[in-house]
Amino acid sequence: MLDFIKVVILGIVEGITEWLPVSSTGHLILVGSLLEPDLSDAFMEMFNVVIQLGAIMAVVVLYFHKLNPFSPRKTKRQKMLTWQMWIKVVIASVPAAVVGLIFNDYLDAIFYKPFPVAVMLIVYGVLFIIIEDKNKGKKPQVTKISQLSVKMLLWIGVFQMLALIPGTSRSGATIIGALLIGVARETAAEFTFFLAIPVMFGASFLKLVKFGFHFTAAEFGFLMLGCLVSFGVSIIAIKFLMGYIKKHDFKVFGYYRIVLGGLIIVSSIIKLIMG
């Protein structure tokens, strides 16, 4: 299979799994190990992070008016609330930013492997099911981002920090954290989208700096292609998720994570025995 086709597949995987709470990094690790593109490990590690820029631009495009504090269509109060929302995003980003800067390479070295990914897929899959059962019939305490307190923001930020372990899912972890404190599903998902903007831009920049910006023409082309594909697919995935959770809970994603994690463990054991 040609490398550009493999890159398109990886872009599709990123676009779908970045926003659904099923772990984009985990899926990229697993799909990448199956496709085995003829590219260096260092480039692929950077590629898997940087194509998230395409995904995050989908959020910027879809929610541009809501995110823009300078919009001429907004009243003075609406502009103030937009600035407050951005302050909330920054506060909730602090735990992951601090821990990520210090321990990111260490965590990647330990957990950037199929088996740890499988374990985290299962653990958070079980948590989704337990929390949704626990919240069944309960009225959410928070239905707007403006209602999130500093304490709530830091709580959500701690859960986003846990997503530094591959297989956890950044969106999955932050949504679970929000659901635990009584945030409505739609509000939890939307805030997770916004929270991704500084985190993913920061993570992509750090990976680019670590890689050194030394690309061949082919590598640069693959990176741009991956970003474009993840952008287009992310548009569809975000619209799907927001439509889905208006009528359904997150339990289906929990079951999916458990099944996928189980299959990965079985596959790893078979490879170990056969190898």
Tab-separated table of C-alpha atoms in Angstrom:
chain	number	residue	atom	x	y	z
A	1	MET	CA	0.000	0.000	0.000
A	2	LEU	CA	1.368	3.439	-0.939
A	3	ASP	CA	2.394	5.715	1.941
A	4	PHE	CA	0.058	8.532	0.899
A	5	ILE	CA	-2.917	6.129	1.182
A	6	LYS	CA	-1.699	5.109	4.655
A	7	VAL	CA	-1.466	8.791	5.600
A	8	VAL	CA	-5.045	9.367	4.417
A	9	ILE	CA	-6.210	6.415	6.537
A	10	LEU	CA	-4.386	7.808	9.586
A	11	GLY	CA	-5.951	11.227	8.945
A	12	ILE	CA	-9.404	9.632	8.847
A	13	VAL	CA	-8.701	7.747	12.087
A	14	GLU	CA	-7.551	10.977	13.777
A	15	GLY	CA	-10.574	12.939	12.563
A	16	ILE	CA	-13.026	10.363	13.890
A	17	THR	CA	-11.376	9.377	17.156
A	18	GLU	CA	-10.136	12.801	18.326
A	19	TRP	CA	-13.669	13.893	19.195
A	20	LEU	CA	-15.359	10.604	19.997
A	21	PRO	CA	-14.259	9.524	23.517
A	22	VAL	CA	-12.348	6.463	22.304
A	23	SER	CA	-8.684	7.658	22.287
A	24	SER	CA	-7.236	9.063	19.070
A	25	THR	CA	-3.644	8.417	20.156
A	26	GLY	CA	-4.483	4.814	20.993
A	27	HIS	CA	-6.098	4.243	17.611
A	28	LEU	CA	-3.236	5.934	15.739
A	29	ILE	CA	-0.693	3.745	17.547
A	30	LEU	CA	-2.650	0.610	16.708
A	31	VAL	CA	-3.534	1.478	13.111
A	32	GLY	CA	0.002	2.754	12.494
A	33	SER	CA	1.461	-0.535	13.736
A	34	LEU	CA	-0.773	-2.403	11.265
A	35	LEU	CA	-0.087	-0.132	8.273
A	36	GLU	CA	3.643	0.338	8.978
A	37	PRO	CA	4.273	3.386	6.744
A	38	ASP	CA	7.778	3.557	5.281
A	39	LEU	CA	8.598	6.592	7.432
A	40	SER	CA	10.878	7.006	10.451
A	41	ASP	CA	9.565	6.292	13.941
A	42	ALA	CA	10.495	9.836	15.000
A	43	PHE	CA	8.478	11.318	12.122
A	44	MET	CA	5.447	9.107	12.826
A	45	GLU	CA	5.501	10.020	16.533
A	46	MET	CA	5.478	13.695	15.561
A	47	PHE	CA	2.946	13.104	12.750
A	48	ASN	CA	0.437	11.461	15.132
A	49	VAL	CA	0.444	14.579	17.289
A	50	VAL	CA	0.676	17.325	14.672
A	51	ILE	CA	-2.220	16.093	12.504
A	52	GLN	CA	-4.344	17.029	15.520
A	53	LEU	CA	-3.955	20.598	14.213
A	54	GLY	CA	-6.300	19.670	11.382
A	55	ALA	CA	-8.797	18.318	13.879
A	56	ILE	CA	-8.598	21.395	16.106
A	57	MET	CA	-9.142	23.729	13.149
A	58	ALA	CA	-12.477	21.973	12.639
A	59	VAL	CA	-13.529	23.200	16.109
A	60	VAL	CA	-12.346	26.724	15.295
A	61	VAL	CA	-14.359	26.750	12.054
A	62	LEU	CA	-17.536	25.196	13.490
A	63	TYR	CA	-17.569	27.339	16.636
A	64	PHE	CA	-15.877	30.466	15.280
A	65	HIS	CA	-18.664	32.849	16.284
A	66	LYS	CA	-18.948	31.377	19.769
A	67	LEU	CA	-15.163	31.464	20.260
A	68	ASN	CA	-14.625	34.968	18.823
A	69	PRO	CA	-14.741	37.715	21.492
A	70	PHE	CA	-14.388	40.403	18.808
A	71	SER	CA	-17.459	39.410	16.762
A	72	PRO	CA	-19.414	42.525	15.688
A	73	ARG	CA	-22.595	40.438	15.973
A	74	LYS	CA	-22.122	40.087	19.730
A	75	THR	CA	-23.341	42.486	22.381
A	76	LYS	CA	-20.944	43.903	24.970
A	77	ARG	CA	-22.193	41.337	27.504
A	78	GLN	CA	-21.760	38.468	25.034
A	79	LYS	CA	-18.181	39.584	24.325
A	80	MET	CA	-17.479	39.672	28.069
A	81	LEU	CA	-18.900	36.158	28.475
A	82	THR	CA	-16.701	34.958	25.599
A	83	TRP	CA	-13.609	36.329	27.343
A	84	GLN	CA	-14.734	34.636	30.559
A	85	MET	CA	-15.090	31.356	28.659
A	86	TRP	CA	-11.508	31.651	27.406
A	87	ILE	CA	-10.288	32.338	30.952
A	88	LYS	CA	-12.089	29.155	32.056
A	89	VAL	CA	-10.366	27.224	29.255
A	90	VAL	CA	-6.962	28.516	30.381
A	91	ILE	CA	-7.634	27.597	34.038
A	92	ALA	CA	-8.729	24.070	33.109
A	93	SER	CA	-5.654	23.678	30.879
A	94	VAL	CA	-3.128	24.350	33.665
A	95	PRO	CA	-2.853	20.813	35.192
A	96	ALA	CA	-2.218	19.089	31.834
A	97	ALA	CA	0.154	21.856	30.680
A	98	VAL	CA	2.320	21.633	33.821
A	99	VAL	CA	2.475	17.826	33.976
A	100	GLY	CA	2.828	17.491	30.188
A	101	LEU	CA	5.835	19.823	30.041
A	102	ILE	CA	7.601	17.914	32.817
A	103	PHE	CA	6.641	14.288	32.212
A	104	ASN	CA	5.453	13.990	28.585
A	105	ASP	CA	8.562	12.199	27.249
A	106	TYR	CA	8.659	9.923	30.300
A	107	LEU	CA	4.986	8.976	29.914
A	108	ASP	CA	5.408	8.345	26.173
A	109	ALA	CA	8.379	6.059	26.816
A	110	ILE	CA	6.391	3.945	29.277
A	111	PHE	CA	2.845	3.951	27.893
A	112	TYR	CA	3.192	4.542	24.122
A	113	LYS	CA	2.641	0.812	23.481
A	114	PRO	CA	-0.358	-1.392	22.559
A	115	PHE	CA	-0.815	-3.148	25.922
A	116	PRO	CA	-0.992	-0.012	28.135
A	117	VAL	CA	-3.316	1.541	25.532
A	118	ALA	CA	-5.598	-1.500	25.787
A	119	VAL	CA	-5.705	-1.300	29.582
A	120	MET	CA	-6.653	2.400	29.543
A	121	LEU	CA	-9.294	1.792	26.870
A	122	ILE	CA	-10.940	-0.781	29.141
A	123	VAL	CA	-10.607	1.206	32.389
A	124	TYR	CA	-12.234	4.340	30.984
A	125	GLY	CA	-14.802	2.283	29.098
A	126	VAL	CA	-15.938	0.795	32.401
A	127	LEU	CA	-15.993	4.280	33.969
A	128	PHE	CA	-18.288	5.597	31.226
A	129	ILE	CA	-20.790	2.819	31.883
A	130	ILE	CA	-20.659	3.210	35.682
A	131	ILE	CA	-21.033	7.000	35.585
A	132	GLU	CA	-23.883	6.958	33.065
A	133	ASP	CA	-25.738	4.376	35.201
A	134	LYS	CA	-25.096	6.501	38.303
A	135	ASN	CA	-26.384	9.675	36.604
A	136	LYS	CA	-29.440	8.028	35.024
A	137	GLY	CA	-32.553	10.037	35.821
A	138	LYS	CA	-30.587	12.828	37.506
A	139	LYS	CA	-30.940	16.418	36.342
A	140	PRO	CA	-27.558	18.008	35.443
A	141	GLN	CA	-26.436	20.757	37.817
A	142	VAL	CA	-24.491	22.606	35.126
A	143	THR	CA	-26.001	23.245	31.697
A	144	LYS	CA	-23.829	26.184	30.564
A	145	ILE	CA	-20.078	26.732	30.444
A	146	SER	CA	-20.633	30.043	32.267
A	147	GLN	CA	-21.829	28.053	35.320
A	148	LEU	CA	-18.513	26.223	35.758
A	149	SER	CA	-16.707	27.331	38.940
A	150	VAL	CA	-12.917	27.468	39.364
A	151	LYS	CA	-13.080	24.302	41.482
A	152	MET	CA	-15.004	22.514	38.701
A	153	LEU	CA	-12.545	23.744	36.088
A	154	LEU	CA	-9.554	22.422	38.013
A	155	TRP	CA	-11.349	19.087	38.499
A	156	ILE	CA	-11.918	18.802	34.749
A	157	GLY	CA	-8.303	19.900	34.210
A	158	VAL	CA	-7.034	17.072	36.416
A	159	PHE	CA	-8.966	14.561	34.298
A	160	GLN	CA	-7.531	16.076	31.123
A	161	MET	CA	-4.094	15.640	32.723
A	162	LEU	CA	-4.816	11.907	33.103
A	163	ALA	CA	-5.288	11.761	29.326
A	164	LEU	CA	-1.530	12.230	28.886
A	165	ILE	CA	-1.443	8.435	29.132
A	166	PRO	CA	-2.157	7.033	25.612
A	167	GLY	CA	-5.409	5.098	25.380
A	168	THR	CA	-7.150	7.286	27.932
A	169	SER	CA	-8.661	9.742	25.410
A	170	ARG	CA	-8.421	13.454	26.120
A	171	SER	CA	-12.070	14.024	25.257
A	172	GLY	CA	-13.093	10.865	27.127
A	173	ALA	CA	-11.231	11.827	30.307
A	174	THR	CA	-12.495	15.419	30.408
A	175	ILE	CA	-16.073	14.354	29.658
A	176	ILE	CA	-15.932	11.762	32.455
A	177	GLY	CA	-14.573	14.403	34.837
A	178	ALA	CA	-17.369	16.798	33.860
A	179	LEU	CA	-20.112	14.169	34.147
A	180	LEU	CA	-18.903	13.265	37.657
A	181	ILE	CA	-19.576	16.808	38.892
A	182	GLY	CA	-23.006	17.071	37.275
A	183	VAL	CA	-22.267	18.805	33.962
A	184	ALA	CA	-24.767	18.116	31.167
A	185	ARG	CA	-23.498	15.894	28.335
A	186	GLU	CA	-23.730	18.565	25.624
A	187	THR	CA	-22.002	21.155	27.809
A	188	ALA	CA	-19.287	18.657	28.787
A	189	ALA	CA	-18.623	17.767	25.127
A	190	GLU	CA	-18.609	21.393	23.963
A	191	PHE	CA	-16.237	22.513	26.729
A	192	THR	CA	-13.998	19.561	25.882
A	193	PHE	CA	-13.814	20.799	22.286
A	194	PHE	CA	-12.784	24.291	23.424
A	195	LEU	CA	-10.338	22.927	25.990
A	196	ALA	CA	-8.582	21.042	23.203
A	197	ILE	CA	-7.544	24.233	21.393
A	198	PRO	CA	-4.648	25.422	23.613
A	199	VAL	CA	-3.679	21.881	24.672
A	200	MET	CA	-3.408	20.480	21.147
A	201	PHE	CA	-1.730	23.576	19.703
A	202	GLY	CA	0.790	23.413	22.536
A	203	ALA	CA	1.402	19.679	22.157
A	204	SER	CA	1.831	20.016	18.386
A	205	PHE	CA	4.292	22.900	18.769
A	206	LEU	CA	6.384	20.944	21.296
A	207	LYS	CA	6.506	17.896	19.009
A	208	LEU	CA	7.548	20.065	16.050
A	209	VAL	CA	10.300	21.686	18.134
A	210	LYS	CA	11.492	18.269	19.321
A	211	PHE	CA	11.503	16.934	15.737
A	212	GLY	CA	13.391	20.030	14.648
A	213	PHE	CA	11.324	21.260	11.655
A	214	HIS	CA	13.659	19.261	9.403
A	215	PHE	CA	11.280	17.771	6.834
A	216	THR	CA	11.899	16.268	3.449
A	217	ALA	CA	9.477	17.469	0.778
A	218	ALA	CA	7.637	14.127	0.996
A	219	GLU	CA	7.340	14.299	4.798
A	220	PHE	CA	5.978	17.852	4.649
A	221	GLY	CA	3.445	16.759	2.029
A	222	PHE	CA	2.349	13.803	4.157
A	223	LEU	CA	1.949	16.082	7.186
A	224	MET	CA	-0.222	18.570	5.274
A	225	LEU	CA	-2.286	15.755	3.763
A	226	GLY	CA	-2.869	14.215	7.202
A	227	CYS	CA	-3.964	17.593	8.594
A	228	LEU	CA	-6.376	18.261	5.713
A	229	VAL	CA	-7.982	14.826	5.979
A	230	SER	CA	-8.312	15.037	9.771
A	231	PHE	CA	-9.895	18.507	9.385
A	232	GLY	CA	-12.577	17.316	6.969
A	233	VAL	CA	-13.397	14.160	8.898
A	234	SER	CA	-13.437	16.076	12.210
A	235	ILE	CA	-16.180	18.360	10.910
A	236	ILE	CA	-18.368	15.305	10.345
A	237	ALA	CA	-17.382	13.624	13.644
A	238	ILE	CA	-18.138	16.701	15.783
A	239	LYS	CA	-21.550	17.214	14.180
A	240	PHE	CA	-22.314	13.520	14.639
A	241	LEU	CA	-21.324	13.495	18.321
A	242	MET	CA	-23.305	16.613	19.229
A	243	GLY	CA	-26.362	15.209	17.450
A	244	TYR	CA	-25.924	11.769	19.011
A	245	ILE	CA	-25.674	12.853	22.655
A	246	LYS	CA	-28.870	14.906	22.421
A	247	LYS	CA	-30.740	11.584	22.414
A	248	HIS	CA	-28.244	9.050	23.778
A	249	ASP	CA	-25.702	8.638	26.552
A	250	PHE	CA	-21.997	7.734	26.324
A	251	LYS	CA	-22.368	4.059	27.266
A	252	VAL	CA	-21.979	2.818	23.694
A	253	PHE	CA	-18.487	4.338	23.636
A	254	GLY	CA	-17.747	2.574	26.914
A	255	TYR	CA	-18.690	-0.812	25.445
A	256	TYR	CA	-16.664	-0.069	22.304
A	257	ARG	CA	-13.588	0.757	24.377
A	258	ILE	CA	-13.892	-2.466	26.394
A	259	VAL	CA	-14.260	-4.640	23.292
A	260	LEU	CA	-11.389	-2.922	21.484
A	261	GLY	CA	-9.144	-3.116	24.538
A	262	GLY	CA	-9.925	-6.815	24.916
A	263	LEU	CA	-9.116	-7.508	21.267
A	264	ILE	CA	-5.786	-5.692	21.590
A	265	ILE	CA	-4.832	-7.724	24.659
A	266	VAL	CA	-5.771	-10.993	22.955
A	267	SER	CA	-3.827	-9.947	19.842
A	268	SER	CA	-0.776	-9.042	21.957
A	269	ILE	CA	-0.880	-12.404	23.743
A	270	ILE	CA	-1.158	-14.296	20.433
A	271	LYS	CA	1.814	-12.364	19.004
A	272	LEU	CA	3.809	-13.132	22.146
A	273	ILE	CA	3.035	-16.845	21.898
A	274	MET	CA	3.659	-17.010	18.141
A	275	GLY	CA	6.775	-14.852	18.347
